[in-house]
N, CA, C and O of each residue as an XYZ file, in Angstrom:
736
protein
N      11.680     76.568    122.833
C      12.879     76.384    123.611
C      12.759     75.189    124.543
O      13.717     74.439    124.727
N      11.573     75.011    125.133
C      11.373     73.887    126.041
C      11.489     72.566    125.297
O      11.981     71.585    125.854
N      11.043     72.527    124.047
C      11.164     71.314    123.249
C      12.607     70.965    122.971
O      12.989     69.795    122.987
N      13.428     72.009    122.710
C      14.849     71.789    122.484
C      15.518     71.218    123.732
O      16.332     70.299    123.639
N      15.178     71.761    124.892
C      15.769     71.283    126.136
C      15.332     69.858    126.432
O      16.120     69.065    126.947
N      14.105     69.527    126.118
C      13.619     68.178    126.376
C      14.330     67.161    125.487
O      14.607     66.040    125.914
N      14.625     67.563    124.237
C      15.295     66.628    123.335
C      16.761     66.453    123.671
O      17.316     65.389    123.397
N      17.419     67.453    124.256
C      18.850     67.345    124.540
C      19.138     66.809    125.922
O      20.295     66.545    126.250
N      18.120     66.642    126.738
C      18.357     66.109    128.084
C      18.806     64.655    127.984
O      18.368     63.918    127.101
N      19.664     64.262    128.878
C      20.183     62.906    128.888
C      19.085     61.928    129.299
O      18.396     62.161    130.292
N      18.911     60.841    128.555
C      17.876     59.874    128.933
C      18.196     59.168    130.248
O      17.307     58.579    130.865
N      19.428     59.219    130.674
C      19.818     58.564    131.909
C      19.757     59.508    133.103
O      20.107     59.114    134.215
N      19.329     60.716    132.899
C      19.235     61.668    134.001
C      20.599     62.189    134.404
O      21.454     62.439    133.555
N      20.798     62.350    135.688
C      22.040     62.914    136.205
C      23.215     61.950    136.125
O      24.363     62.363    136.286
N      22.946     60.673    135.880
C      24.002     59.682    135.895
C      24.620     59.433    134.525
O      25.428     58.517    134.375
N      24.260     60.220    133.537
C      24.778     60.025    132.189
C      26.292     60.077    132.117
O      26.895     59.277    131.401
N      26.920     60.989    132.832
C      28.372     61.100    132.798
C      29.059     59.962    133.542
O      30.226     59.670    133.277
N      28.364     59.321    134.458
C      28.966     58.209    135.191
C      29.196     57.005    134.290
O      30.110     56.219    134.540
N      28.389     56.842    133.248
C      28.592     55.720    132.346
C      29.894     55.880    131.566
O      30.594     54.896    131.325
N      30.223     57.100    131.171
C      31.505     57.348    130.511
C      32.649     57.053    131.463
O      33.635     56.421    131.084
N      32.517     57.510    132.695
C      33.572     57.266    133.685
C      33.727     55.770    133.950
O      34.847     55.269    134.056
N      32.607     55.060    134.056
C      32.676     53.613    134.279
C      33.313     52.915    133.083
O      34.103     51.988    133.258
N      32.978     53.350    131.876
C      33.575     52.765    130.684
C      35.079     52.993    130.623
O      35.838     52.087    130.278
N      35.500     54.193    130.957
C      36.936     54.489    130.985
C      37.639     53.682    132.067
O      38.746     53.186    131.858
N      36.998     53.552    133.221
C      37.604     52.782    134.316
C      37.743     51.313    133.929
O      38.761     50.687    134.224
N      36.730     50.765    133.274
C      36.800     49.365    132.847
C      37.897     49.188    131.798
O      38.639     48.206    131.832
N      37.997     50.132    130.873
C      39.053     50.061    129.866
C      40.444     50.167    130.471
O      41.345     49.413    130.104
N      40.621     51.101    131.398
C      41.920     51.247    132.059
C      42.245     50.007    132.879
O      43.393     49.563    132.915
N      41.234     49.449    133.535
C      41.448     48.227    134.305
C      41.856     47.064    133.417
O      42.708     46.261    133.797
N      41.248     46.966    132.225
C      41.600     45.899    131.298
C      43.044     46.039    130.819
O      43.760     45.044    130.708
N      43.471     47.265    130.535
C      44.856     47.491    130.111
C      45.822     47.130    131.235
O      46.835     46.471    131.000
N      45.508     47.565    132.461
C      46.377     47.239    133.593
C      46.420     45.742    133.853
O      47.472     45.202    134.196
N      45.288     45.067    133.695
C      45.249     43.624    133.891
C      46.104     42.921    132.833
O      46.804     41.954    133.135
N      46.042     43.411    131.599
C      46.882     42.852    130.539
C      48.360     43.044    130.871
O      49.164     42.125    130.714
N      48.711     44.248    131.331
C      50.107     44.521    131.676
C      50.558     43.720    132.894
O      51.733     43.372    133.007
N      49.634     43.427    133.802
C      49.981     42.682    135.012
C      50.535     41.305    134.680
O      51.393     40.789    135.396
N      50.047     40.706    133.595
C      50.486     39.371    133.215
C      51.497     39.407    132.067
O      51.663     38.428    131.340
N      52.156     40.532    131.921
C      53.183     40.678    130.896
C      54.411     39.839    131.271
O      54.712     39.674    132.453
N      55.111     39.317    130.275
C      56.322     38.556    130.590
C      57.497     39.451    130.996
O      58.534     38.948    131.430
N      57.348     40.737    130.863
C      58.421     41.663    131.224
C      58.230     42.137    132.668
O      57.187     42.708    132.986
N      59.198     41.917    133.537
C      59.059     42.281    134.957
C      58.846     43.778    135.177
O      58.128     44.172    136.096
N      59.460     44.608    134.346
C      59.301     46.053    134.528
C      57.847     46.471    134.303
O      57.300     47.254    135.079
N      57.215     45.945    133.234
C      55.821     46.275    132.957
C      54.898     45.737    134.055
O      53.920     46.388    134.425
N      55.211     44.558    134.567
C      54.421     43.983    135.647
C      54.503     44.841    136.901
O      53.496     45.061    137.574
N      55.695     45.323    137.215
C      55.879     46.176    138.391
C      55.133     47.489    138.227
O      54.464     47.940    139.156
N      55.238     48.102    137.069
C      54.535     49.367    136.828
C      53.025     49.158    136.900
O      52.309     49.993    137.453
N      52.538     48.048    136.343
C      51.099     47.773    136.411
C      50.645     47.585    137.853
O      49.578     48.068    138.233
N      51.440     46.891    138.658
C      51.084     46.701    140.067
C      51.071     48.031    140.809
O      50.203     48.267    141.650
N      52.013     48.884    140.507
C      52.055     50.196    141.161
C      50.859     51.041    140.745
O      50.281     51.744    141.573
N      50.483     50.978    139.470
C      49.310     51.724    139.027
C      48.031     51.197    139.673
O      47.138     51.975    140.007
N      47.940     49.875    139.850
C      46.802     49.328    140.591
C      46.770     49.896    142.001
O      45.707     50.259    142.504
N      47.944     49.976    142.647
C      48.008     50.534    144.001
C      47.565     51.991    144.021
O      46.872     52.416    144.946
N      47.956     52.751    143.018
C      47.551     54.158    142.950
C      46.029     54.264    142.888
O      45.427     55.072    143.595
N      45.417     53.449    142.044
C      43.958     53.468    141.918
C      43.309     53.052    143.238
O      42.370     53.701    143.700
N      43.801     51.985    143.838
C      43.206     51.505    145.087
C      43.413     52.489    146.236
O      42.537     52.631    147.089
N      44.542     53.158    146.270
C      44.753     54.165    147.313
C      43.808     55.343    147.121
O      43.311     55.907    148.096
N      43.560     55.714    145.877
C      42.578     56.769    145.621
C      41.186     56.361    146.075
O      40.456     57.165    146.653
N      40.819     55.111    145.814
C      39.516     54.618    146.262
C      39.457     54.577    147.787
O      38.437     54.938    148.374
N      40.535     54.141    148.433
C      40.567     54.120    149.899
C      40.411     55.534    150.462
O      39.728     55.733    151.466
N      41.040     56.505    149.820
C      40.893     57.896    150.267
C      39.462     58.365    150.091
O      38.918     59.030    150.973
N      38.845     58.033    148.972
C      37.459     58.448    148.744
C      36.504     57.806    149.748
O      35.557     58.450    150.200
N      36.741     56.562    150.094
C      35.894     55.895    151.082
C      36.038     56.566    152.443
O      35.049     56.747    153.152
N      37.250     56.932    152.808
C      37.455     57.590    154.097
C      36.894     59.017    154.089
O      36.419     59.505    155.115
N      36.949     59.675    152.946
C      36.320     60.997    152.840
C      34.809     60.865    152.968
O      34.158     61.715    153.574
N      34.251     59.803    152.400
C      32.815     59.547    152.562
C      32.473     59.321    154.029
O      31.452     59.808    154.513
N      33.316     58.591    154.731
C      33.105     58.390    156.166
C      33.123     59.727    156.903
O      32.371     59.930    157.856
N      33.982     60.628    156.459
C      34.038     61.952    157.091
C      32.741     62.710    156.856
O      32.261     63.407    157.749
N      32.175     62.582    155.674
C      30.942     63.307    155.360
C      29.734     62.773    156.120
O      28.812     63.533    156.415
N      29.720     61.489    156.441
C      28.561     60.942    157.135
C      28.746     60.891    158.652
O      27.844     60.469    159.376
N      29.907     61.319    159.128
C      30.147     61.328    160.575
C      29.336     62.424    161.241
O      29.104     63.487    160.665
N      28.912     62.146    162.456
C      28.088     63.101    163.195
C      28.915     64.108    163.977
O      28.484     65.242    164.184
N      30.090     63.705    164.408
C      30.894     64.549    165.282
C      32.030     65.206    164.512
O      32.620     64.613    163.608
N      32.318     66.426    164.887
C      33.341     67.212    164.196
C      34.728     66.564    164.325
O      35.479     66.509    163.350
N      35.060     66.086    165.499
C      36.362     65.459    165.711
C      36.542     64.211    164.868
O      37.631     63.949    164.357
N      35.474     63.444    164.724
C      35.549     62.242    163.903
C      35.704     62.603    162.424
O      36.427     61.929    161.690
N      35.023     63.667    161.989
C      35.181     64.118    160.596
C      36.624     64.542    160.327
O      37.193     64.207    159.287
N      37.206     65.273    161.261
C      38.599     65.715    161.089
C      39.536     64.511    161.045
O      40.454     64.469    160.226
N      39.310     63.534    161.922
C      40.174     62.356    161.957
C      40.048     61.530    160.678
O      41.048     61.022    160.171
N      38.822     61.389    160.150
C      38.663     60.649    158.893
C      39.363     61.362    157.745
O      39.975     60.721    156.890
N      39.272     62.687    157.725
C      39.976     63.434    156.667
C      41.482     63.314    156.831
O      42.218     63.223    155.848
N      41.938     63.316    158.089
C      43.378     63.142    158.332
C      43.832     61.746    157.934
O      44.985     61.564    157.544
N      42.951     60.760    158.024
C      43.300     59.409    157.591
C      43.252     59.278    156.077
O      43.972     58.459    155.507
N      42.414     60.076    155.416
C      42.279     59.985    153.952
C      43.393     60.731    153.226
O      43.865     60.281    152.182
N      43.807     61.847    153.765
C      44.808     62.684    153.084
C      46.112     61.949    152.782
O      46.629     62.094    151.674
N      46.676     61.161    153.718
C      47.924     60.454    153.379
C      47.781     59.465    152.229
O      48.750     59.207    151.514
N      46.590     58.909    152.041
C      46.404     57.991    150.922
C      46.453     58.739    149.593
O      46.988     58.231    148.608
N      45.898     59.935    149.572
C      46.009     60.743    148.351
C      47.452     61.152    148.106
O      47.919     61.133    146.967
N      48.158     61.521    149.163
C      49.575     61.891    149.035
C      50.392     60.671    148.603
O      51.290     60.787    147.769
N      50.081     59.502    149.172
C      50.804     58.290    148.799
C      50.575     57.942    147.327
O      51.499     57.513    146.637
N      49.356     58.127    146.857
C      49.090     57.878    145.435
C      49.901     58.839    144.574
O      50.434     58.442    143.538
N      49.999     60.094    144.991
C      50.803     61.071    144.244
C      52.289     60.695    144.282
O      52.992     60.844    143.282
N      52.762     60.213    145.422
C      54.168     59.798    145.535
C      54.434     58.623    144.595
O      55.465     58.586    143.923
N      53.509     57.663    144.545
C      53.720     56.508    143.676
C      53.658     56.879    142.199
O      54.286     56.224    141.367
N      52.903     57.927    141.870
C      52.893     58.397    140.486
C      54.203     59.130    140.180
O      54.765     58.977    139.096
N      54.681     59.920    141.130
C      55.902     60.698    140.914
C      57.135     59.805    140.811
O      58.006     60.049    139.976
N      57.216     58.783    141.643
C      58.362     57.893    141.630
C      57.869     56.457    141.805
O      57.872     55.937    142.921
N      57.446     55.811    140.715
C      56.809     54.501    140.835
C      57.669     53.430    141.505
O      57.136     52.547    142.176
N      58.947     53.494    141.339
C      59.812     52.464    141.911
C      60.369     52.868    143.276
O      61.172     52.137    143.854
N      59.957     54.012    143.792
C      60.392     54.506    145.098
C      61.914     54.479    145.221
O      62.471     54.014    146.215
N      62.561     54.988    144.190
C      64.014     54.988    144.171
C      64.635     55.969    145.148
O      65.749     55.743    145.622
N      63.944     57.042    145.456
C      64.477     58.024    146.391
C      64.002     57.684    147.797
O      62.812     57.462    148.023
N      64.923     57.645    148.721
C      64.575     57.310    150.096
C      63.645     58.314    150.737
O      62.801     57.942    151.553
N      63.784     59.598    150.380
C      62.934     60.626    150.974
C      61.461     60.426    150.673
O      60.612     60.631    151.540
N      61.156     60.025    149.443
C      59.757     59.765    149.098
C      59.223     58.545    149.836
O      58.060     58.521    150.239
N      60.065     57.535    150.015
C      59.633     56.347    150.759
C      59.377     56.696    152.220
O      58.426     56.201    152.824
N      60.225     57.547    152.784
C      60.005     57.962    154.180
C      58.752     58.830    154.302
O      58.035     58.742    155.299
N      58.485     59.659    153.304
C      57.254     60.463    153.313
C      56.029     59.553    153.221
O      55.021     59.799    153.883
N      56.114     58.510    152.407
C      55.028     57.540    152.308
C      54.807     56.851    153.651
O      53.670     56.689    154.092
N      55.894     56.448    154.297
C      55.782     55.800    155.605
C      55.209     56.748    156.650
O      54.382     56.336    157.463
N      55.631     58.008    156.643
C      55.107     58.978    157.609
C      53.617     59.225    157.388
O      52.852     59.322    158.347
N      53.207     59.326    156.123
C      51.795     59.527    155.825
C      50.941     58.358    156.272
O      49.858     58.549    156.824
N      51.425     57.152    156.036
C      50.679     55.977    156.490
C      50.626     55.915    158.010
O      49.625     55.481    158.580
N      51.691     56.345    158.665
C      51.679     56.401    160.131
C      50.619     57.360    160.641
O      49.924     57.067    161.614
N      50.496     58.501    159.986
C      49.461     59.475    160.363
C      48.077     58.879    160.160
O      47.198     59.058    161.003
N      47.873     58.175    159.058
C      46.575     57.551    158.791
C      46.252     56.496    159.846
O      45.113     56.403    160.305
N      47.250     55.704    160.228
C      47.030     54.687    161.260
C      46.678     55.296    162.601
O      45.767     54.825    163.281
N      47.396     56.342    162.986
C      47.101     57.018    164.257
C      45.716     57.657    164.215
O      45.000     57.643    165.216
N      45.333     58.214    163.073
C      44.011     58.828    162.952
C      42.911     57.784    163.112
O      41.901     58.050    163.764
N      43.093     56.596    162.524
C      42.058     55.563    162.677
C      41.996     55.028    164.093
O      40.911     54.708    164.579
N      43.129     54.921    164.766
C      43.108     54.512    166.175
C      42.403     55.583    167.009
O      41.654     55.259    167.931
N      42.640     56.853    166.690
C      41.963     57.939    167.407
C      40.457     57.897    167.168
O      39.677     58.165    168.083
N      40.045     57.567    165.956
C      38.618     57.435    165.666
C      38.027     56.312    166.506
O      36.943     56.458    167.071
N      38.736     55.198    166.588
C      38.241     54.075    167.380
C      38.153     54.435    168.862
O      37.231     53.997    169.550
N      39.098     55.223    169.354
C      39.063     55.638    170.763
C      37.884     56.544    171.064
O      37.292     56.466    172.140
N      37.542     57.407    170.107
C      36.519     58.403    170.374
C      35.156     58.110    169.810
O      34.235     58.909    169.979
N      35.001     56.987    169.143
C      33.724     56.715    168.499
C      32.811     55.897    169.402
O      33.250     55.267    170.364
N      31.543     55.928    169.066
C      30.566     55.153    169.815
C      30.117     53.913    169.077
O      29.077     53.345    169.411
N      30.868     53.478    168.086
C      30.491     52.290    167.321
C      30.584     51.055    168.202
O      31.434     50.959    169.087
N      29.702     50.128    167.941
C      29.716     48.888    168.709
C      30.891     47.997    168.322
O      31.427     47.280    169.168
N      31.293     48.034    167.068
C      32.392     47.176    166.609
C      33.614     48.000    166.264
O      34.161     47.884    165.168
N      34.035     48.819    167.184
C      35.177     49.689    166.912
C      36.509     48.956    166.992
O      37.539     49.517    166.618
N      36.511     47.730    167.465
C      37.740     46.936    167.498
C      38.340     46.753    166.112
O      39.557     46.637    165.964
N      37.476     46.727    165.094
C      37.977     46.598    163.726
C      38.776     47.826    163.317
O      39.732     47.722    162.548
N      38.388     48.982    163.824
C      39.157     50.198    163.520
C      40.512     50.170    164.220
O      41.497     50.678    163.684
N      40.567     49.575    165.422
C      41.859     49.397    166.098
C      42.774     48.500    165.261
O      43.959     48.791    165.092
N      42.216     47.419    164.745
C      43.011     46.497    163.930
C      43.493     47.188    162.660
O      44.645     47.024    162.259
N      42.612     47.962    162.026
C      42.970     48.674    160.804
C      44.090     49.682    161.066
O      45.060     49.750    160.311
N      43.951     50.456    162.132
C      44.984     51.437    162.471
C      46.303     50.781    162.823
O      47.366     51.263    162.434
N      46.237     49.671    163.567
C      47.467     48.964    163.941
C      48.154     48.369    162.717
O      49.380     48.405    162.617
N      47.372     47.819    161.783
C      47.968     47.253    160.562
C      48.624     48.347    159.726
O      49.706     48.143    159.174
N      47.976     49.506    159.631
C      48.561     50.608    158.871
C      49.840     51.105    159.544
O      50.815     51.421    158.863
N      49.843     51.174    160.872
C      51.064     51.571    161.589
C      52.185     50.553    161.369
O      53.347     50.933    161.225
N      51.845     49.264    161.343
C      52.859     48.233    161.097
C      53.448     48.362    159.697
O      54.658     48.232    159.514
N      52.593     48.619    158.713
C      53.087     48.807    157.340
C      53.956     50.060    157.259
O      54.989     50.061    156.589
N      53.537     51.123    157.940
C      54.333     52.357    157.944
C      55.707     52.117    158.552
O      56.709     52.607    158.032
N      55.762     51.367    159.650
C      57.063     51.075    160.271
C      57.907     50.164    159.385
O      59.124     50.329    159.311
N      57.273     49.206    158.714
C      58.032     48.327    157.813
C      58.635     49.123    156.668
O      59.779     48.885    156.279
N      57.869     50.072    156.124
C      58.404     50.898    155.040
C      59.455     51.872    155.558
O      60.474     52.094    154.904
N      59.212     52.448    156.721
C      60.122     53.455    157.258
C      61.447     52.885    157.736
O      62.506     53.458    157.478
N      61.388     51.751    158.438
C      62.616     51.186    158.996
C      63.273     50.166    158.080
O      64.466     49.894    158.213
N      62.507     49.597    157.150
C      63.051     48.575    156.276
C      63.544     49.104    154.951
O      63.929     48.322    154.082
N      63.541     50.413    154.773
C      63.941     50.984    153.503
C      65.435     51.151    153.467
O      65.985     51.373    154.546
N      66.146     51.079    152.413
C      65.681     50.823    151.052
C      65.610     49.329    150.782
O      66.485     48.563    151.187
N      64.560     48.938    150.097
C      64.424     47.560    149.644
C      65.232     47.411    148.365
O      65.439     48.381    147.636
N      65.682     46.201    148.098
C      66.401     45.958    146.848
C      65.441     46.024    145.660
O      65.827     46.421    144.561
N      64.206     45.637    145.889
C      63.181     45.650    144.855
C      61.977     46.423    145.358
O      61.853     46.686    146.554
N      61.098     46.784    144.451
C      59.869     47.480    144.844
C      58.788     46.507    145.305
O      57.794     46.928    145.898
N      58.967     45.210    145.041
C      57.907     44.249    145.367
C      57.597     44.143    146.859
O      56.421     43.981    147.185
N      58.554     44.220    147.798
C      58.150     44.201    149.204
C      57.291     45.410    149.592
O      56.364     45.282    150.392
N      57.593     46.562    149.036
C      56.778     47.744    149.321
C      55.387     47.584    148.726
O      54.398     47.956    149.358
N      55.299     47.038    147.528
C      54.005     46.821    146.893
C      53.175     45.845    147.723
O      51.983     46.064    147.939
N      53.807     44.775    148.186
C      53.081     43.789    148.989
C      52.634     44.375    150.321
O      51.531     44.086    150.784
N      53.472     45.189    150.937
C      53.104     45.812    152.213
C      51.926     46.772    152.031
O      50.997     46.777    152.839
N      51.965     47.582    150.971
C      50.865     48.510    150.715
C      49.586     47.762    150.344
O      48.496     48.171    150.743
N      49.705     46.676    149.589
C      48.525     45.875    149.252
C      47.936     45.244    150.512
O      46.715     45.172    150.651
N      48.780     44.791    151.421
C      48.303     44.242    152.699
C      47.544     45.300    153.485
O      46.490     45.017    154.055
N      48.076     46.516    153.518
C      47.406     47.606    154.230
C      46.038     47.890    153.631
O      45.062     48.052    154.364
N      45.955     47.952    152.316
C      44.675     48.226    151.660
C      43.682     47.088    151.873
O      42.487     47.335    152.037
N      44.155     45.857    151.872
C      43.281     44.716    152.114
C      42.705     44.767    153.528
O      41.500     44.603    153.718
N      43.561     44.994    154.505
C      43.101     45.081    155.900
C      42.160     46.269    156.070
O      41.148     46.154    156.760
N      42.474     47.405    155.454
C      41.607     48.584    155.551
C      40.220     48.278    155.005
O      39.219     48.596    155.647
N      40.147     47.671    153.841
C      38.852     47.355    153.248
C      38.042     46.387    154.096
O      36.855     46.611    154.332
N      38.671     45.324    154.551
C      37.965     44.328    155.358
C      37.480     44.929    156.665
O      36.333     44.717    157.060
N      38.344     45.676    157.338
C      37.954     46.216    158.645
C      36.898     47.309    158.518
O      36.047     47.436    159.399
N      36.929     48.102    157.446
C      35.877     49.100    157.276
C      34.527     48.437    157.024
O      33.506     48.900    157.532
N      34.513     47.366    156.252
C      33.261     46.652    156.018
C      32.753     46.036    157.322
O      31.564     46.124    157.628
N      33.650     45.415    158.089
C      33.226     44.784    159.340
C      32.816     45.813    160.398
O      31.921     45.552    161.201
N      33.470     46.983    160.400
C      33.071     48.001    161.381
C      31.720     48.614    161.005
O      30.967     49.020    161.890
N      31.405     48.688    159.725
C      30.109     49.191    159.295
C      29.000     48.198    159.578
O      27.843     48.585    159.742
N      29.341     46.926    159.635
C      28.333     45.904    159.906
C      27.737     46.106    161.299
O      26.602     45.702    161.551
N      28.484     46.721    162.193
C      27.994     46.966    163.546
C      27.120     48.189    163.633
O      26.432     48.378    164.636
N      27.122     49.023    162.618
C      26.310     50.244    162.631
C      26.873     51.288    163.557
O      27.969     51.140    164.098
N      26.114     52.340    163.731
C      26.514     53.442    164.600
C      25.573     53.465    165.792
O      24.390     53.144    165.679
N      26.120     53.850    166.929
C      25.270     53.898    168.116
C      24.558     55.211    168.236
O      23.799     55.418    169.183
């Protein structure tokens, strides 16, 4: 029996399933990249929205990781509160990719507002040396939330896509810069 188990064990150890996931992710990314440069505007818009869904999921996972490595209970709760709206926003974009219903757009704006306030609260209560980056991240997310909330309905989905992409870009940059300062 031990010989059978030794022969069926994955040569890559515990990471064997991650290679399948990475392969699928690369394949899906290649398809989305192909669609992004399609001559049809509808396919380009859908591809951009799907990219946003993936990036919002990654942003949520990064913030959940921050919650897991946080030392203080309040900071863990705030990081989870900042991550949850990104998961909800990804679900909203899957449910209505073109944000045709105003209610879903307002829910997206409210969720982003909650995420921005949560990151500002983390910056207020944290002992990080470079917490100013978290203030900038929270303020940028609040600005995007207000632009979506007060500027809706847009004639096209592209302003919303650009606003959400700006939020994700600022979030990524500021999280990297705030981590560069370490924890006190």
